[in-house]
Coordinates of C-alpha atoms in Angstrom, one line a residue:
X1 CA 14.2 28.4 -49.5
X2 CA 10.8 28.8 -50.9
X3 CA 7.1 27.9 -49.7
X4 CA 7.0 25.5 -52.3
X5 CA 10.3 23.5 -51.5
X6 CA 9.5 23.2 -48.0
X7 CA 5.9 22.2 -48.7
X8 CA 7.7 19.9 -51.3
X9 CA 10.0 18.2 -48.1
X10 CA 7.0 18.3 -45.5
X11 CA 5.2 16.0 -48.3
X12 CA 8.4 13.5 -48.4
X13 CA 9.0 13.5 -45.0
X14 CA 5.0 12.4 -44.4
X15 CA 5.2 9.7 -47.1
X16 CA 8.5 8.4 -45.7
X17 CA 6.8 7.9 -42.2
X18 CA 3.5 6.7 -43.8
X19 CA 5.8 3.9 -45.3
X20 CA 7.5 3.5 -42.4
X21 CA 4.7 2.8 -40.3
X22 CA 3.2 0.5 -43.5
X23 CA 6.7 -1.7 -43.6
X24 CA 6.8 -1.6 -39.8
X25 CA 3.3 -3.5 -39.8
X26 CA 4.5 -5.8 -42.5
X27 CA 7.0 -7.0 -40.2
X28 CA 4.8 -7.8 -36.5
X29 CA 1.8 -10.3 -36.3
X30 CA -1.1 -8.7 -34.8
X31 CA -1.7 -10.0 -31.2
X32 CA -5.2 -10.4 -29.8
X33 CA -4.0 -11.1 -26.3
X34 CA -6.8 -12.4 -23.2
X35 CA -5.9 -13.5 -19.9
X36 CA -8.6 -16.4 -18.1
X37 CA -9.3 -17.5 -14.7
X38 CA -8.1 -21.0 -15.2
X39 CA -11.0 -22.4 -13.6
X40 CA -14.4 -20.3 -14.7
X41 CA -12.4 -19.6 -17.9
X42 CA -14.0 -15.8 -17.7
X43 CA -11.3 -12.9 -19.0
X44 CA -9.8 -11.5 -15.8
X45 CA -7.2 -8.1 -15.8
X46 CA -4.0 -8.7 -15.2
X47 CA -0.6 -7.5 -16.2
X48 CA 1.9 -9.3 -18.9
X49 CA 5.2 -8.6 -20.1
X50 CA 7.1 -9.8 -23.4
X51 CA 10.5 -11.3 -24.0
X52 CA 12.0 -12.4 -27.1
X53 CA 12.7 -16.2 -27.2
X54 CA 15.5 -16.6 -25.5
X55 CA 14.5 -13.7 -22.6
X56 CA 17.2 -11.2 -23.3
X57 CA 15.3 -8.4 -24.6
X58 CA 11.7 -7.0 -23.7
X59 CA 9.4 -6.4 -26.3
X60 CA 6.8 -3.4 -25.7
X61 CA 3.4 -4.7 -26.0
X62 CA 2.1 -1.4 -28.2
X63 CA -1.5 0.2 -27.3
X64 CA -1.2 -1.6 -23.3
X65 CA -0.9 0.9 -20.9
X66 CA 2.1 0.5 -19.4
X67 CA 2.1 -0.8 -16.0
X68 CA 4.6 1.4 -14.3
X69 CA 2.8 5.3 -16.0
X70 CA 4.6 7.6 -13.9
X71 CA 7.3 6.5 -12.3
X72 CA 10.8 6.6 -13.5
X73 CA 14.3 5.2 -13.0
X74 CA 14.6 2.1 -10.8
X75 CA 10.9 2.4 -10.6
X76 CA 9.7 2.9 -13.5
X77 CA 8.2 -1.3 -14.0
X78 CA 9.8 -0.7 -17.9
X79 CA 8.0 -4.3 -18.9
X80 CA 4.9 -4.5 -17.3
X81 CA 1.5 -3.5 -19.0
X82 CA -2.0 -3.9 -18.2
X83 CA -4.6 -6.3 -19.6
X84 CA -8.6 -5.4 -18.6
X85 CA -10.4 -7.7 -20.6
X86 CA -8.0 -8.3 -23.3
X87 CA -5.6 -6.6 -25.8
X88 CA -4.7 -5.8 -29.5
X89 CA -1.1 -5.3 -30.2
X90 CA 1.5 -5.5 -33.0
X91 CA 4.4 -8.0 -32.3
X92 CA 7.6 -9.2 -34.0
X93 CA 6.9 -11.8 -36.4
X94 CA 9.2 -14.2 -34.4
X95 CA 9.2 -16.8 -31.2
X96 CA 8.5 -14.6 -28.6
X97 CA 7.6 -15.8 -25.2
X98 CA 5.0 -14.0 -22.7
X99 CA 4.2 -13.6 -18.5
X100 CA 1.4 -12.8 -16.8
X101 CA -0.5 -12.7 -13.9
X102 CA -3.0 -10.9 -12.2
X103 CA -2.9 -9.7 -8.5
X104 CA -1.5 -11.2 -5.6
X105 CA -3.9 -14.9 -5.8
X106 CA -2.5 -16.3 -9.3
X107 CA 0.7 -17.9 -10.5
X108 CA 2.5 -16.5 -12.8
X109 CA 2.3 -18.1 -16.3
X110 CA 5.0 -18.6 -19.1
X111 CA 3.7 -19.3 -22.4
X112 CA 5.7 -19.4 -25.4
X113 CA 4.7 -18.4 -29.1
X114 CA 5.6 -18.2 -32.6
X115 CA 4.4 -15.4 -34.4
X116 CA 7.0 -16.3 -37.5
X117 CA 5.2 -15.6 -41.3
X118 CA 1.8 -14.6 -39.1
X119 CA -0.3 -11.9 -39.9
X120 CA -2.6 -12.3 -37.2
X121 CA -3.2 -14.4 -34.1
X122 CA -5.3 -15.0 -30.4
X123 CA -3.6 -16.3 -27.6
X124 CA -5.3 -16.9 -23.8
X125 CA -3.7 -17.3 -21.0
X126 CA -4.6 -19.1 -18.3
X127 CA -4.2 -17.8 -14.7
X128 CA -4.9 -20.5 -11.5
X129 CA -5.1 -19.0 -9.0
X130 CA -3.6 -20.7 -5.5
X131 CA -5.5 -18.3 -2.5
X132 CA -9.0 -18.0 -1.2
X133 CA -8.6 -15.2 1.0
X134 CA -10.9 -12.9 -1.2
X135 CA -13.9 -15.9 -1.2
X136 CA -13.4 -15.3 2.8
X137 CA -13.9 -11.8 2.9
X138 CA -10.5 -10.4 3.0
X139 CA -10.1 -7.7 1.1
X140 CA -7.3 -5.3 -0.5
X141 CA -6.8 -2.0 -0.2
X142 CA -4.5 0.6 -0.7
X143 CA -4.4 3.4 1.5
X144 CA -2.5 5.9 0.3
X145 CA -2.3 7.4 -3.4
X146 CA -1.2 10.5 -5.2
X147 CA -0.8 11.1 -9.1
X148 CA 1.1 14.1 -10.6
X149 CA 2.4 15.1 -14.3
X150 CA -0.9 13.5 -15.9
X151 CA -3.3 15.1 -17.7
X152 CA -7.5 14.4 -16.4
X153 CA -7.7 11.6 -19.1
X154 CA -4.3 10.0 -18.3
X155 CA -5.3 10.0 -14.7
X156 CA -9.0 8.7 -15.5
X157 CA -7.3 5.3 -17.6
X158 CA -4.8 4.8 -15.0
X159 CA -7.9 5.2 -12.1
X160 CA -9.4 2.6 -14.2
X161 CA -7.3 0.3 -15.3
X162 CA -4.1 -0.2 -13.0
X163 CA -5.9 -0.9 -10.2
X164 CA -8.5 -3.6 -11.5
X165 CA -5.2 -5.6 -13.3
X166 CA -3.6 -5.3 -9.6
X167 CA -7.0 -6.8 -7.9
X168 CA -7.5 -4.3 -6.0
X169 CA -10.8 -4.0 -4.4
X170 CA -10.4 -0.4 -2.4
X171 CA -8.3 2.1 -3.3
X172 CA -7.7 5.7 -1.3
X173 CA -6.7 8.6 -3.4
X174 CA -5.7 12.2 -1.5
X175 CA -5.6 15.5 -1.4
X176 CA -2.4 17.2 -0.6
X177 CA -1.0 20.9 -0.8
X178 CA 2.4 21.8 -0.9
X179 CA 3.6 25.0 -2.0
X180 CA 3.8 25.7 -5.8
X181 CA 4.6 22.0 -6.9
X182 CA 0.9 20.9 -6.1
X183 CA -0.6 22.6 -8.8
X184 CA 0.9 19.4 -10.9
X185 CA -1.0 17.1 -8.4
X186 CA -4.0 16.0 -10.8
X187 CA -5.4 13.9 -8.0
X188 CA -6.4 17.1 -6.3
X189 CA -9.1 18.0 -8.7
X190 CA -10.6 15.4 -7.8
X191 CA -13.9 15.7 -5.9
X192 CA -13.6 14.3 -2.3
X193 CA -15.5 11.5 -1.0
X194 CA -17.0 8.3 -3.2
X195 CA -15.7 8.8 -6.8
X196 CA -18.2 6.3 -8.4
X197 CA -17.4 6.8 -11.6
X198 CA -14.8 4.4 -11.2
X199 CA -16.7 1.8 -9.0
X200 CA -17.4 -0.1 -12.0
X201 CA -14.1 -1.3 -12.8
X202 CA -14.9 -3.4 -9.2
X203 CA -12.4 -1.3 -7.1
X204 CA -14.2 1.1 -5.0
X205 CA -12.2 4.8 -5.3
X206 CA -12.7 7.0 -2.6
X207 CA -10.7 10.3 -2.2
X208 CA -9.4 11.6 1.0
X209 CA -6.8 14.2 2.7
X210 CA -3.2 13.8 3.4
X211 CA -3.1 16.2 6.1
X212 CA 0.5 17.4 7.2
X213 CA 2.9 19.3 8.7
X214 CA 7.1 19.7 7.6
X215 CA 9.9 21.5 8.9
X216 CA 10.8 22.4 5.6
X217 CA 9.7 21.4 2.1
X218 CA 10.4 17.8 2.9
X219 CA 12.0 18.0 6.8
X220 CA 10.5 15.8 9.1
X221 CA 8.2 17.7 10.7
X222 CA 4.6 17.2 13.3
X223 CA 4.2 14.6 10.8
X224 CA 1.4 13.2 7.8
X225 CA -1.7 11.3 8.3
X226 CA -4.5 10.0 6.2
X227 CA -7.9 11.1 6.8
X228 CA -10.4 8.8 4.7
X229 CA -14.0 9.0 4.3
X230 CA -14.1 12.5 4.8
X231 CA -16.7 14.5 4.0
X232 CA -15.0 18.3 3.6
X233 CA -11.2 19.1 3.7
X234 CA -9.6 19.4 6.7
X235 CA -8.0 23.5 6.7
X236 CA -5.2 23.8 6.6
X237 CA -4.1 20.6 4.4
X238 CA -0.4 21.1 5.2
X239 CA 0.7 23.4 8.3
X240 CA 3.2 25.7 8.5
X241 CA 5.3 27.7 6.7
X242 CA 7.8 24.8 6.1
X243 CA 5.4 23.2 3.5
X244 CA 2.6 25.6 2.4
X245 CA 5.7 28.6 2.5
X246 CA 3.1 30.8 4.8
X247 CA 1.6 30.8 8.9
X248 CA 2.9 29.4 11.6
X249 CA 3.9 26.0 13.0
X250 CA 0.8 26.5 15.6
X251 CA -0.9 24.2 14.5
X252 CA -1.3 20.6 15.7
X253 CA -2.0 17.4 13.8
X254 CA -4.0 16.6 16.7
X255 CA -7.1 19.5 15.8
X256 CA -6.9 18.0 12.2
X257 CA -7.4 14.5 13.5
X258 CA -10.8 15.6 16.0
X259 CA -11.8 17.8 12.8
X260 CA -12.0 14.2 11.1
X261 CA -13.9 12.1 13.1
X262 CA -16.0 14.9 13.6
X263 CA -17.4 14.0 9.7
X264 CA -16.7 10.1 10.4
X265 CA -13.9 10.1 9.3
X266 CA -10.6 7.6 10.1
X267 CA -6.7 8.5 10.8
X268 CA -4.2 6.7 9.6
X269 CA -0.4 7.5 10.0
X270 CA 2.1 7.7 7.2
X271 CA 5.3 6.2 6.7
X272 CA 6.0 4.8 9.4
X273 CA 7.1 6.2 12.6
X274 CA 8.2 9.6 10.7
X275 CA 6.9 12.6 12.4
X276 CA 7.0 13.8 15.7
X277 CA 3.0 13.4 16.8
X278 CA 2.4 10.2 15.8
X279 CA 3.6 8.6 19.7
X280 CA 0.8 11.2 21.5
X281 CA -1.6 10.9 18.8
X282 CA -1.3 7.2 19.3
X283 CA -1.0 6.7 23.0
X284 CA -4.4 9.5 23.1
X285 CA -6.5 6.8 20.8
X286 CA -6.7 9.6 18.3
X287 CA -5.2 7.5 15.2
X288 CA -7.0 4.0 14.1
X289 CA -3.8 2.3 11.7
X290 CA -0.7 2.8 11.1
X291 CA 1.2 2.9 7.4
X292 CA 4.5 1.3 6.8
X293 CA 6.5 1.4 3.9
X294 CA 3.7 3.4 2.3
X295 CA 6.9 5.0 -0.4
X296 CA 9.4 2.6 0.3
X297 CA 10.7 -0.2 2.5
X298 CA 12.4 2.1 5.1
X299 CA 11.4 2.2 8.6
X300 CA 11.3 -1.2 11.1
X301 CA 7.9 -3.3 12.5
X302 CA 9.8 -2.5 15.8
X303 CA 9.9 1.2 15.7
X304 CA 6.8 1.8 13.7
X305 CA 4.9 -1.1 15.9
X306 CA 6.2 -3.3 18.5
X307 CA 7.1 -0.3 21.3
X308 CA 3.2 0.6 21.1
X309 CA 1.6 -3.1 21.6
X310 CA 4.5 -4.0 24.0
X311 CA 2.7 -1.0 26.0
X312 CA -0.6 -2.2 25.7
X313 CA -1.2 0.0 22.6
X314 CA -3.5 -1.6 19.8
X315 CA -2.2 -0.2 16.6
X316 CA -3.7 -2.0 13.4
X317 CA -1.2 -2.3 10.7
X318 CA -1.8 -1.0 6.9
X319 CA 0.0 0.0 3.9
X320 CA -0.4 2.2 0.2
X321 CA 2.1 3.1 -2.1
X322 CA 2.1 7.0 -2.0
X323 CA 3.4 8.7 -5.3
X324 CA 2.2 6.3 -8.0
X325 CA 1.5 2.6 -7.8
X326 CA 5.0 1.6 -7.7
X327 CA 4.5 -1.8 -5.9
X328 CA 2.0 -4.1 -5.3
X329 CA 2.0 -3.4 -1.6
X330 CA -1.4 -3.8 0.0
X331 CA -3.8 -4.3 3.1
X332 CA -6.2 -6.7 3.6
X333 CA -9.2 -6.4 5.6
X334 CA -11.7 -8.8 6.8
X335 CA -15.1 -7.4 6.5
X336 CA -18.4 -8.4 7.8
X337 CA -21.4 -7.9 5.5
X338 CA -21.3 -6.4 2.2
X339 CA -17.9 -4.3 1.0
X340 CA -18.1 -0.8 1.4
X341 CA -16.2 2.4 1.2
X342 CA -16.7 2.6 5.7
X343 CA -17.4 -1.5 6.6
X344 CA -13.9 -2.3 4.9
X345 CA -12.4 0.9 7.3
X346 CA -14.3 -0.8 10.0
X347 CA -12.4 -4.3 9.5
X348 CA -9.7 -2.1 9.3
X349 CA -9.9 0.4 12.6
X350 CA -10.8 -3.2 14.4
X351 CA -7.8 -4.9 13.4
X352 CA -8.3 -7.1 11.0
X353 CA -6.2 -7.2 8.5
X354 CA -2.6 -7.8 7.1
X355 CA -0.1 -6.6 4.7
X356 CA 1.5 -7.6 2.3
X357 CA 3.7 -7.1 -1.4
X358 CA 3.7 -10.8 -1.6
X359 CA 2.2 -13.2 0.3
X360 CA -1.2 -13.8 2.1
X361 CA -1.7 -14.9 5.6
X362 CA -4.4 -17.3 7.3
X363 CA -3.4 -17.3 11.8
X364 CA -5.5 -18.1 14.3
X365 CA -5.0 -18.7 18.3
X366 CA -7.3 -20.5 20.2
X367 CA -9.7 -20.2 17.1
X368 CA -9.8 -16.4 17.3
X369 CA -8.5 -14.6 14.3
X370 CA -6.5 -11.6 13.9
X371 CA -8.0 -8.3 15.8
X372 CA -9.8 -10.4 17.9
X373 CA -8.8 -10.8 21.9
X374 CA -8.4 -14.8 24.0
X375 CA -8.9 -14.1 27.2
X376 CA -7.7 -16.7 29.7
X377 CA -8.2 -16.6 33.3
X378 CA -5.0 -18.3 33.8
X379 CA -1.5 -18.8 31.8
X380 CA -1.9 -22.1 29.9
X381 CA -1.2 -23.3 26.0
X382 CA -2.6 -22.2 23.6
X383 CA -3.6 -23.7 19.6
X384 CA -1.8 -21.4 16.9
X385 CA -2.5 -22.1 13.3
X386 CA -0.9 -19.7 10.9
X387 CA 0.1 -19.5 7.1
X388 CA 1.3 -18.0 4.5
X389 CA 1.4 -18.4 0.9
X390 CA 3.2 -16.4 -2.2
X391 CA 4.0 -17.0 -6.0
X392 CA 7.7 -16.0 -4.8
X393 CA 9.7 -17.4 -2.4
X394 CA 9.5 -15.7 0.7
X395 CA 12.1 -17.9 2.6
X396 CA 10.9 -17.9 6.6
X397 CA 7.4 -17.7 7.9
X398 CA 7.8 -16.4 11.5
X399 CA 5.6 -16.0 14.8
X400 CA 6.0 -13.3 16.9
X401 CA 5.6 -13.4 20.4
X402 CA 5.4 -9.7 21.9
X403 CA 8.0 -8.7 19.3
X404 CA 10.2 -11.8 19.0
X405 CA 10.0 -14.6 16.8
X406 CA 9.3 -17.7 18.6
X407 CA 9.3 -20.4 15.7
X408 CA 9.8 -20.5 12.4
X409 CA 9.0 -22.2 9.1
X410 CA 10.5 -22.6 4.9
X411 CA 7.8 -22.8 2.9
X412 CA 7.8 -25.3 0.5
X413 CA 7.1 -25.1 -3.3
X414 CA 3.9 -26.1 -4.4
X415 CA 3.5 -26.3 -8.7
X416 CA 4.3 -22.5 -9.2
X417 CA 3.6 -21.2 -5.8
X418 CA 4.9 -21.3 -2.3
X419 CA 3.9 -22.2 1.3
X420 CA 4.8 -22.5 4.6
X421 CA 2.7 -23.6 7.7
X422 CA 2.7 -23.5 11.0
X423 CA 0.6 -25.4 13.8
X424 CA 1.9 -25.8 17.2
X425 CA 1.0 -25.0 20.9
X426 CA 2.5 -21.6 23.2
X427 CA 2.5 -21.6 26.2
X428 CA 1.2 -18.2 27.4
X429 CA 1.9 -17.0 31.4
X430 CA 1.5 -13.1 30.5
X431 CA -1.0 -11.1 28.5
X432 CA 0.5 -9.9 25.0
X433 CA 0.2 -10.7 21.5
X434 CA 0.5 -13.1 18.7
X435 CA 1.2 -12.0 14.5
X436 CA 3.1 -13.8 12.0
X437 CA 5.3 -12.3 9.5
X438 CA 7.8 -12.8 6.9
X439 CA 11.8 -12.9 6.5
X440 CA 13.1 -12.6 3.5
X441 CA 15.5 -10.7 1.4
X442 CA 13.4 -11.6 -2.1
X443 CA 11.7 -9.3 -4.7
X444 CA 8.5 -9.6 -6.0
X445 CA 7.8 -9.2 -10.1
X446 CA 8.3 -5.9 -9.6
X447 CA 11.6 -5.4 -8.2
X448 CA 10.4 -4.4 -4.8
X449 CA 12.0 -6.4 -1.5
X450 CA 9.2 -8.9 -0.3
X451 CA 7.1 -8.0 3.4
X452 CA 4.3 -9.4 5.1
X453 CA 3.1 -8.8 8.8
X454 CA -0.4 -9.7 10.2
X455 CA -1.9 -7.1 12.8
X456 CA -2.0 -9.2 15.9
X457 CA -4.5 -11.8 18.5
X458 CA -4.5 -10.1 21.5
X459 CA -4.2 -12.1 24.4
X460 CA -5.2 -11.1 28.3
X461 CA -4.9 -12.6 31.5
X462 CA -6.4 -12.4 34.3
X463 CA -8.0 -9.8 33.0
X464 CA -5.1 -7.7 32.0
X465 CA -3.4 -6.6 28.5
X466 CA 0.2 -6.8 28.2
X467 CA 2.2 -3.4 29.6
X468 CA 6.1 -3.7 29.3
X469 CA 8.0 -1.5 31.3
X470 CA 10.8 -0.4 29.3
X471 CA 8.2 0.1 26.3
X472 CA 6.1 2.5 28.0
X473 CA 9.7 4.4 29.3
X474 CA 10.4 4.2 25.7
X475 CA 7.0 5.9 24.4
X476 CA 7.9 8.7 27.5
X477 CA 11.3 9.3 26.5
X478 CA 10.0 9.9 22.5
X479 CA 7.3 12.5 23.5
X480 CA 9.9 14.1 25.6
X481 CA 12.2 14.3 22.9
X482 CA 9.5 15.3 20.3
X483 CA 8.4 18.1 22.3
X484 CA 11.7 19.8 23.1
X485 CA 12.5 19.4 19.2
X486 CA 9.1 20.8 18.2
X487 CA 9.5 23.6 21.0
X488 CA 12.7 24.8 19.7
X489 CA 12.2 24.6 16.0
X490 CA 9.3 25.3 15.6
X491 CA 7.4 29.1 14.3
X492 CA 4.8 30.4 17.1
X493 CA 3.3 33.4 16.5
X494 CA 2.0 33.7 20.4
X495 CA 2.1 32.3 23.6
X496 CA -0.8 30.5 23.0
X497 CA -0.2 29.1 19.8
X498 CA 3.1 27.7 21.7
X499 CA 1.0 26.2 24.5
X500 CA -1.1 24.4 22.5
X501 CA 0.9 22.6 20.5
X502 CA 3.3 21.5 23.2
X503 CA 0.6 20.1 25.4
X504 CA -0.9 17.8 22.8
X505 CA 2.8 15.6 24.7
X506 CA 2.2 17.1 28.0
X507 CA -1.2 15.5 27.8
X508 CA 0.5 12.2 25.8
X509 CA 2.7 11.7 28.5
X510 CA 0.1 12.5 31.4
X511 CA -2.3 9.2 29.2
X512 CA 0.6 7.2 28.8
X513 CA 1.8 7.6 33.0
X514 CA -1.8 7.8 34.3
X515 CA -4.0 4.3 35.6
X516 CA -3.8 1.3 33.6
X517 CA -2.5 -2.5 34.0
X518 CA 0.3 -2.0 36.0
X519 CA 4.2 -2.5 34.7
X520 CA 6.1 -5.6 34.3

């Protein structure tokens, strides 16, 4: 085949592509889409999806960033797209239906538009807010995010547009090492600390570290912990031959947690109760908060929180999404003063938090708020006021006392959202804690099962805090079993390494067994 003939074929192919593109555009309408706050009429970021009028077929929104970028399979969110200020896209000249929302505080707007015979059109979609939490000092954050298999420009765009469209206020990405495959972890290429190049979006982004140990590449090991607001990486970032393919298992996570604290950092346990070093570190007050559902909906409140709380160990609730933002999950904290990375983390450490991927909460006990302590001189009735409000029907709002449901109410429909209120007296005759949660099988707009739980309000009676004997014994057994597993499975180079790691559990058991409120 001659060179001239090949060039001729390439020219024909190019002309064909141009013709197809031009005829395709002739069949489409150029639509400018803007989302606005229904009250202020100001443009706001959010997400949209588009369908044919029948609703049976999704229509791609070309030019807009796919909300599910980087996600695959059932997590891919194929139909949702990000709108920052406004977006221009080519859509077919036919009747269409669009849906939009912004974060967790607006209703889902649904509008229809007929683009038949139109070359160009504009569409403004008003979004109605049903919640005031953002005006009451509550700020939503994601404490656990990694990105991979994106180039730097794609990662920059992701961090500029998606957290903003989800109406997050604070976001922590983190540095993570895993032998060989971490070459594709694009978030590892950002510098540690505040990433102020993204702050103009209205989201405070900070880069921390995921400090971890595994037996095997993915097997359960000592555990994973987020080290946030640190100035320098804690080395080794990943411990042991299982994940790093080198060295020994002779370094406990606790030494890295201590190193982060010396930098003024905060340590948050990851992935529910996954790992073997969580209990001794919570018992020893080394950990500031607990992440649940950061990477899926496995795990339970009972295993991740209630055992600790009933043993007298205060554990604030937190969450994130791990690999990409596959969900709307976040932890809200009530910040005192101006919002900043430190003030947001201070609020989390103080227990002024609730976690959610849908409903938003309010709770007071005797006038005290989430994270506070109600001090009673003797047992008596306290007034509990609670509220949950969300875009999707969350089915049950439950009041939890010391891990047990003591009251629940059904939400009622209010325009295009759901709301449940609780106002009742609760008899207190012993120390404990109270919190709100939802109970539902319903999914949010991204197809993830709804969850939501406040951190507790604590109650002391005659100066004593809760300390239930069975729960203390449960945690003791957890540490004993973990110590035995670590002793059996770990690779230690010396007796000193072995003793250094196993002593974490010994000290944890001594601390839990030591002086404190009497068991009941």
